[in-house]
Short mmCIF file of C-alpha atoms in Angstrom, two decimals:
data_model
loop_
_atom_site.label_atom_id
_atom_site.label_comp_id
_atom_site.label_asym_id
_atom_site.label_seq_id
_atom_site.Cartn_x
_atom_site.Cartn_y
_atom_site.Cartn_z
CA MET A 300 133.18 64.21 175.24
CA ARG A 301 130.86 62.32 177.59
CA GLU A 302 132.67 60.53 180.75
CA GLU A 303 130.92 58.35 183.35
CA ILE A 304 133.07 57.52 186.65
CA ASP A 305 131.67 54.70 189.05
CA THR A 306 132.88 54.51 192.70
CA HIS A 307 131.81 52.58 195.46
CA GLN A 308 130.92 53.44 199.35
CA LEU A 309 129.18 51.56 202.36
CA TRP A 310 127.33 53.93 204.20
CA PRO A 311 126.31 53.05 207.77
CA TYR A 312 122.61 53.71 209.44
CA ALA A 313 121.28 53.90 212.72
CA CYS A 314 117.34 53.32 213.83
CA LEU A 315 116.89 55.86 216.43
CA CYS A 316 114.10 53.96 217.44
CA CYS A 317 115.07 50.35 217.44
CA ARG A 318 118.69 50.98 217.34
CA HIS A 319 119.13 48.74 214.49
CA VAL A 320 122.72 49.28 212.71
CA TRP A 321 123.11 48.33 209.12
CA GLU A 322 125.21 49.20 206.16
CA VAL A 323 123.89 49.78 202.49
CA ARG A 324 126.34 49.60 199.63
CA TYR A 325 125.99 52.64 196.98
CA THR A 326 127.27 53.11 193.61
CA ILE A 327 127.87 56.29 192.32
CA ARG A 328 127.99 57.07 189.18
CA ARG A 329 129.42 60.57 187.91
CA LEU A 330 128.45 61.66 185.31
CA SER A 331 129.82 64.35 182.60
CA GLY A 332 128.48 66.05 179.83
CA THR A 333 129.87 68.06 176.83
CA ARG A 334 129.27 71.51 178.43
CA GLY A 335 130.58 70.83 181.38
CA ARG A 336 127.82 70.12 183.50
CA GLU A 337 128.09 67.23 185.89
CA ALA A 338 125.71 64.68 187.58
CA GLU A 339 125.77 62.10 190.58
CA VAL A 340 123.18 59.10 190.35
CA TRP A 341 123.22 57.13 193.49
CA LEU A 342 122.42 53.44 192.63
CA ASN A 343 121.57 50.74 195.18
CA ASN A 344 121.63 47.21 193.47
CA GLY A 345 121.62 48.43 189.76
CA VAL A 346 118.52 50.82 190.53
CA ALA A 347 118.65 54.52 190.91
CA VAL A 348 117.51 55.78 194.80
CA GLN A 349 117.66 58.67 196.88
CA PRO A 350 120.86 59.75 198.15
CA PRO A 351 122.12 58.52 201.59
CA TRP A 352 121.00 61.95 203.38
CA ALA A 353 117.81 61.74 202.31
CA ASP A 354 115.21 59.87 203.88
CA THR A 355 115.50 56.00 204.95
CA LEU A 356 113.78 53.76 206.21
CA CYS A 357 114.50 51.03 209.12
CA PRO A 358 114.10 47.44 207.81
CA CYS A 359 113.41 46.29 210.67
CA CYS A 360 111.04 48.64 212.35
CA GLY A 361 110.30 50.87 209.22
CA THR A 362 110.26 54.14 210.94
CA VAL A 363 111.50 57.28 209.18
CA HIS A 364 113.56 57.96 212.32
CA THR A 365 117.08 56.67 210.98
CA THR A 366 120.41 58.54 211.17
CA SER A 367 123.69 58.72 208.88
CA PHE A 368 127.08 58.17 209.17
CA PRO A 369 129.79 59.06 207.23
CA PRO A 370 131.19 56.47 205.20
CA GLY A 371 133.47 54.30 206.86
CA TYR A 372 132.21 54.95 210.32
CA LEU A 373 131.21 51.76 211.35
CA GLY A 374 135.03 50.47 210.21
CA ARG A 375 136.24 52.93 212.94
CA HIS A 376 133.88 51.92 215.71
CA PRO A 377 133.05 48.24 215.53
CA GLU A 378 130.94 48.45 219.03
CA LEU A 379 128.25 49.54 216.91
CA VAL A 380 127.79 46.60 215.02
CA PRO A 381 126.09 43.44 216.71
CA ALA A 382 128.40 40.53 217.15
CA PRO A 383 126.82 37.94 214.99
CA GLU A 384 124.53 35.04 216.47
CA PRO A 385 126.49 32.01 217.44
CA ALA A 386 125.90 28.76 216.30
CA PRO A 387 123.08 27.02 218.43
CA GLU A 388 124.92 23.90 220.39
CA GLU A 389 123.82 20.87 219.97
CA ARG A 390 121.43 19.31 222.70
CA ILE A 391 123.24 16.29 224.48
CA PRO A 392 120.69 14.43 226.60
CA LEU A 393 121.77 13.28 229.94
CA VAL A 394 121.31 9.59 230.42
CA PRO A 395 120.89 8.75 234.28
CA ALA A 396 123.84 5.66 234.83
CA GLN A 397 120.97 2.92 235.29
CA ALA A 398 119.97 3.53 231.73
CA ARG A 399 122.91 3.03 230.47
CA ARG A 400 123.39 -0.68 230.98
CA ALA A 401 121.59 -2.50 228.11
CA PRO A 402 118.57 -3.34 228.33
CA VAL A 403 117.36 -7.18 229.80
CA THR A 404 115.67 -8.84 226.89
CA GLY A 405 113.57 -11.20 228.52
CA ALA A 406 112.21 -8.40 230.94
CA PRO A 407 109.11 -7.56 228.61
CA ARG A 408 108.29 -10.97 227.63
CA THR A 409 108.31 -11.69 231.25
CA ARG A 410 105.57 -9.50 231.69
CA LEU A 411 103.30 -10.69 229.71
CA LEU A 412 103.82 -14.17 230.05
CA LEU A 413 102.81 -13.32 234.20
CA ALA A 414 99.78 -10.92 232.88
CA LEU A 415 98.39 -13.70 230.86
CA GLY A 416 99.29 -16.82 232.35
CA LEU A 417 98.66 -15.72 235.93
CA PRO A 418 94.97 -15.72 235.78
CA VAL A 419 94.67 -19.01 233.19
CA LEU A 420 96.66 -20.77 236.12
CA LEU A 421 94.05 -19.14 238.59
CA ALA A 422 91.04 -20.19 236.28
CA ALA A 423 92.42 -23.50 235.88
CA GLY A 424 92.81 -24.27 239.53
CA TYR A 425 89.58 -23.52 240.91
CA GLU A 426 87.88 -25.71 238.07
CA ILE A 427 90.19 -28.37 239.42
CA TYR A 428 89.73 -27.57 243.00
CA ARG A 429 85.53 -27.77 242.04
CA VAL A 430 86.19 -30.83 240.24
CA VAL A 431 88.11 -32.85 243.63
CA ALA A 432 85.51 -31.10 245.87
CA ALA A 433 82.56 -32.38 243.72
CA VAL A 434 84.15 -36.02 244.03
CA THR A 435 84.87 -36.59 247.53
CA PRO A 436 82.32 -37.14 249.99
CA PRO A 437 81.12 -34.89 252.70
CA HIS A 438 82.10 -36.67 256.14
#
């Protein structure tokens, strides 16, 4: 009678170059035939792969200089697993005390009136002076 037994194991790895530590989940399918022969097939996401002790590539730097640990090793040594990165904090802009006041609504309007009105007043004043000076007889 032919039998198939599936078990799952987490194998921890460490890269000897970049010091990256990761785990791979394997499914081990043990097959036994009718004539007493037995075999193991290592599966990763349903695909047959080499056993964990064969050459493994580092997912960070791509080197083959990696080592594997016994299953469950990282559970007993959590200091090897890097802590998850904290979520980025929201930056709150610092606003000076003067900028917190309500803006004066007439300030831009006043500047515009000064920028346009002052040259008009100077030109009109010059024309009035020229007319008045031309009308008055010299002494």
